[in-house]
Every structure is written in C-alpha cells, then in structure tokens.
Coordinates of C-alpha atoms in Angstrom, one line a residue:
M1 CA -20.7 13.9 18.8
E2 CA -17.7 13.6 16.6
L3 CA -17.5 10.7 14.4
K4 CA -14.7 8.1 15.0
F5 CA -12.9 7.2 11.9
P6 CA -14.4 9.6 9.5
L7 CA -14.0 9.2 5.6
A8 CA -10.6 11.1 4.8
E9 CA -11.3 14.3 2.9
A10 CA -10.4 15.2 -0.7
P11 CA -7.0 16.8 -0.3
D12 CA -6.4 20.7 -1.0
A13 CA -5.0 21.5 -4.0
Q14 CA -1.4 21.6 -3.0
A15 CA -1.6 18.1 -1.4
A16 CA -3.2 16.8 -4.4
E17 CA -0.5 17.9 -6.6
K18 CA 2.2 16.7 -4.2
G19 CA 0.5 13.2 -4.5
R20 CA 0.1 13.5 -8.3
I21 CA 3.9 14.4 -8.6
L22 CA 5.2 11.7 -6.6
F23 CA 3.1 8.9 -8.5
A24 CA 3.7 10.6 -11.8
G25 CA 7.3 10.2 -11.3
E26 CA 9.3 6.8 -11.9
T27 CA 7.8 3.9 -10.2
E28 CA 9.9 0.6 -10.6
F29 CA 9.3 -3.0 -9.3
L30 CA 12.7 -3.1 -7.3
K31 CA 12.7 -7.1 -6.0
G32 CA 10.6 -9.5 -4.5
V33 CA 11.9 -10.9 -1.3
V34 CA 11.3 -13.9 0.6
A35 CA 13.5 -13.8 3.6
M36 CA 14.8 -10.6 5.7
D37 CA 18.2 -10.7 4.5
G38 CA 16.9 -10.0 1.0
M39 CA 15.4 -6.6 2.0
P40 CA 16.7 -3.7 0.3
P41 CA 18.3 -1.0 2.5
A42 CA 16.2 0.9 5.1
D43 CA 17.1 4.2 3.8
R44 CA 13.9 6.0 2.7
V45 CA 10.2 6.3 4.0
E46 CA 8.2 2.9 3.4
V47 CA 4.5 2.2 3.1
C48 CA 3.1 -1.1 2.7
F49 CA -0.1 -2.5 1.5
A50 CA -1.8 -5.6 3.2
G51 CA -5.0 -7.2 2.2
R52 CA -7.0 -10.6 2.0
S53 CA -6.9 -12.2 -1.4
N54 CA -8.8 -11.0 -3.9
V55 CA -9.8 -7.5 -2.1
G56 CA -8.4 -5.5 -5.3
K57 CA -4.7 -4.8 -3.8
S58 CA -2.7 -5.1 -7.0
T59 CA -5.5 -3.2 -9.0
L60 CA -5.3 -0.5 -6.6
I61 CA -1.7 -0.3 -6.6
N62 CA -1.8 -0.3 -10.4
A63 CA -4.5 2.6 -10.3
L64 CA -2.3 4.5 -7.9
T65 CA 0.7 4.5 -10.3
G66 CA -1.1 5.0 -13.2
R67 CA 0.6 1.3 -14.6
K68 CA -1.7 -1.2 -15.5
A69 CA 0.5 -4.2 -14.9
L70 CA 2.9 -2.8 -12.4
A71 CA 1.6 -5.2 -9.6
R72 CA 0.3 -8.6 -10.8
A73 CA -3.3 -9.0 -10.3
S74 CA -4.0 -12.9 -10.1
N75 CA -7.1 -14.7 -10.3
T76 CA -5.5 -17.3 -8.1
P77 CA -5.7 -16.4 -4.2
G78 CA -2.2 -16.4 -2.7
R79 CA -0.3 -17.2 -5.7
T80 CA 2.2 -14.5 -4.8
Q81 CA 4.4 -15.5 -1.8
E82 CA 6.9 -12.5 -2.1
I83 CA 7.0 -9.1 -0.3
N84 CA 7.3 -7.2 -3.5
F85 CA 9.1 -3.7 -3.4
F86 CA 8.2 -0.9 -5.4
T87 CA 10.6 2.3 -5.7
L88 CA 8.5 5.7 -5.8
G89 CA 11.2 8.2 -7.2
D90 CA 14.3 8.2 -5.2
E91 CA 12.1 8.9 -1.7
R92 CA 9.7 6.2 -1.2
Y93 CA 9.3 2.6 -1.0
L94 CA 5.7 0.9 -1.8
V95 CA 5.6 -2.4 -0.6
D96 CA 3.1 -5.0 -1.7
L97 CA 2.4 -7.7 1.0
P98 CA 1.2 -11.3 -0.2
G99 CA -2.5 -11.5 0.0
Y100 CA -3.5 -13.3 3.3
G101 CA -6.5 -15.7 4.0
Y102 CA -6.1 -18.0 0.9
A103 CA -7.2 -21.2 1.9
N104 CA -5.5 -23.3 -0.7
A105 CA -1.9 -22.6 -0.1
P106 CA -0.1 -25.7 1.7
V107 CA 0.3 -25.3 5.6
N108 CA 4.0 -25.1 5.3
V109 CA 3.8 -22.1 3.0
V110 CA 1.3 -20.3 5.0
E111 CA 3.5 -20.6 8.1
K112 CA 6.9 -19.6 6.3
W113 CA 4.7 -16.5 5.0
Q114 CA 3.4 -15.5 8.4
R115 CA 6.9 -15.8 10.0
L116 CA 8.3 -13.8 7.1
L117 CA 5.5 -11.0 7.7
K118 CA 6.0 -10.9 11.7
A119 CA 9.6 -10.1 10.9
Y120 CA 9.1 -7.5 8.4
L121 CA 6.6 -5.8 10.3
S122 CA 8.5 -5.8 13.6
G123 CA 12.0 -5.2 11.7
R124 CA 11.6 -2.3 9.2
A125 CA 12.4 0.8 11.2
N126 CA 11.6 2.9 8.0
L127 CA 8.0 1.3 7.8
R128 CA 5.9 4.7 8.5
R129 CA 2.2 3.2 7.8
A130 CA 0.7 0.0 6.7
F131 CA -2.5 0.3 4.5
V132 CA -5.0 -2.6 5.3
L133 CA -7.4 -3.0 2.5
I134 CA -11.0 -3.9 3.2
D135 CA -13.7 -5.0 0.7
A136 CA -16.4 -2.2 0.9
R137 CA -19.1 -5.0 0.1
H138 CA -18.2 -7.2 2.7
G139 CA -16.4 -5.1 5.6
V140 CA -13.9 -6.5 8.2
K141 CA -13.5 -10.1 8.1
P142 CA -11.8 -12.6 11.1
V143 CA -8.7 -12.6 8.9
D144 CA -8.6 -8.9 8.7
S145 CA -8.6 -8.3 12.3
E146 CA -5.7 -11.0 12.6
I147 CA -3.7 -8.8 10.3
M148 CA -4.7 -5.7 12.6
E149 CA -3.7 -7.5 15.9
L150 CA -0.2 -8.2 14.3
L151 CA 0.2 -4.4 13.5
D152 CA -0.9 -3.6 17.0
R153 CA 1.7 -5.8 18.4
S154 CA 4.3 -4.7 16.0
A155 CA 3.6 -1.0 16.8
V156 CA 3.0 -0.2 13.1
P157 CA 0.1 2.3 12.4
F158 CA -2.1 1.2 9.9
Q159 CA -5.0 2.9 7.9
A160 CA -7.8 1.1 6.7
V161 CA -8.7 1.4 2.9
L162 CA -12.1 0.4 1.7
T163 CA -11.8 -1.0 -1.7
K164 CA -14.2 -1.8 -4.6
S165 CA -16.8 1.0 -3.1
D166 CA -18.6 1.6 -6.7
K167 CA -19.7 -2.3 -5.8
V168 CA -21.7 -1.2 -3.1
K169 CA -25.3 0.3 -2.9
E170 CA -25.4 3.7 -1.1
K171 CA -28.3 2.0 1.3
D172 CA -25.6 -0.6 2.0
R173 CA -22.7 1.5 2.6
E174 CA -23.1 3.0 5.8
K175 CA -24.0 -0.3 7.3
V176 CA -20.4 -1.6 6.3
L177 CA -18.9 1.9 7.6
A178 CA -20.4 1.4 10.9
Q179 CA -19.1 -2.3 11.0
V180 CA -15.8 -1.2 9.8
R181 CA -15.4 1.6 12.7
G182 CA -16.6 -0.7 15.1
A183 CA -13.8 -3.0 14.2
L184 CA -11.2 -0.5 14.2
A185 CA -11.9 1.0 17.4
R186 CA -10.5 -2.4 19.1
H187 CA -6.8 -1.7 17.4
P188 CA -4.7 1.2 19.1
A189 CA -2.7 1.2 16.2
A190 CA -5.5 2.2 13.9
F191 CA -5.0 5.5 12.1
P192 CA -8.1 7.6 12.7
E193 CA -9.4 8.2 8.9
L194 CA -10.7 5.9 6.5
V195 CA -10.1 5.9 2.9
L196 CA -13.0 5.1 0.4
T197 CA -11.7 3.9 -3.0
S198 CA -12.8 2.5 -6.4
S199 CA -9.8 1.4 -8.7
E200 CA -12.3 1.1 -11.6
K201 CA -14.1 4.4 -11.0
G202 CA -11.1 6.3 -9.8
D203 CA -12.5 7.4 -6.7
G204 CA -10.3 8.1 -3.6
I205 CA -7.1 7.6 -5.8
A206 CA -6.0 11.2 -5.6
T207 CA -6.8 11.2 -1.8
L208 CA -4.8 8.0 -1.1
R209 CA -1.8 9.4 -3.2
A210 CA -2.0 12.7 -1.2
I211 CA -1.7 10.6 2.1
I212 CA 1.2 8.7 1.1
A213 CA 3.0 11.8 -0.3
G214 CA 2.6 13.6 2.9
I215 CA 4.0 10.7 5.1
D216 CA 7.8 11.6 6.3

C-alpha cells in the first residue's frame, strides 16, 4: 500500500544545484507589513512559512539562506507581529508569518494578527505554497490544525515541514510521523509530501531549498 504523505526524497543533482544557486544569491529583508495596503507588489512567486511560536521558524529560514541573523529568532513567543518579506534574488519572495499560538499577547493584538493573516492568505494571488512548520518532538497540535483549516478555506496549498528532527529518538519518530500523517489526511490543501529537517544538523535543508526553487 502506498504511504500517504511520504518523506520527500533528497533532490537529484540538478534540482539540488538549482536550490543551492537560488539561496546562495542575494537574500535581503524587504519590509515588515502590518496591514494589507503595505504589501509589496505581487509580481513574483511567493512562498510563506507559518508555525507556532518556538517551532524554530526563524532558525530554519536562517539555515536555508545561510544567514545567521536574517530572520530574528526570539525567546519571547509572539514578539514579532509583522508579516516579514524577504527577497530571494529577483524572482521569489520568502515570507515569514508571525508565530501563532502565543499565550501572552493581548487579545486585541491576537485578533488583529488573525485578521491580517486571513486577509493575506486569501488576497495574495502569487502565493504558491505555505510551509507549515511542525515540531518533530510534539507532532500536530490543535493550534497547528487551526492554521491548516484556514489554509484549506483560503485554497492555499501547504506542505508540512517537521523541525528539530535531531531532537527525536529514532524509536519515537515513526509514532510522530504517523500522528502528523493522520492529521494531514483531514486537510484537502495539504501537499502530499513531508519534509524532515534539522537546522542544527543541516538535515533536509538542501531538499527544502530544491522544493522552493522548483515552485513556479
């Protein structure tokens, strides 16, 4: 029986090189956006990264780009309330969405962010794929399911990326993967491959670079 949501295979040499070249080029912070009228022109392919606070999103973006401080990692969940746009050369936007699931942010701040997130996901015609980051130690949490449901409703294809895979013992990994696969099966917008990554060890970075470079 074919496995649903298999792990993405390592890219072939050509795809890996395409990904390496894309992320070895000039990557710059463009702007932080707090309202839809501040969005940059939708004139290139765009991918976004979503994940609950402390999932390792900023660290993963830094690992992909080879820039240690491009995306600001914070020990304070929910500190960043902007949608941050980065340029990948002249042909891609990489978008860092604020971490969700933070408990300490004021209710009005959370509501404002949720409205902006919904407007962004439903209003960017050039958004090709969202990458939803899942902590490999914990699997899919209810707050992750909420963002997946929003992506379903917005008709935005999303791909699950498991982070911190080096922190999971081999015997526990399959249990987490089974839980993630079961959760994803309920979401029509879910892309049918998982990516397993470790920013610390570099695992899966070349694979994710190649996936992003191959999105048109």
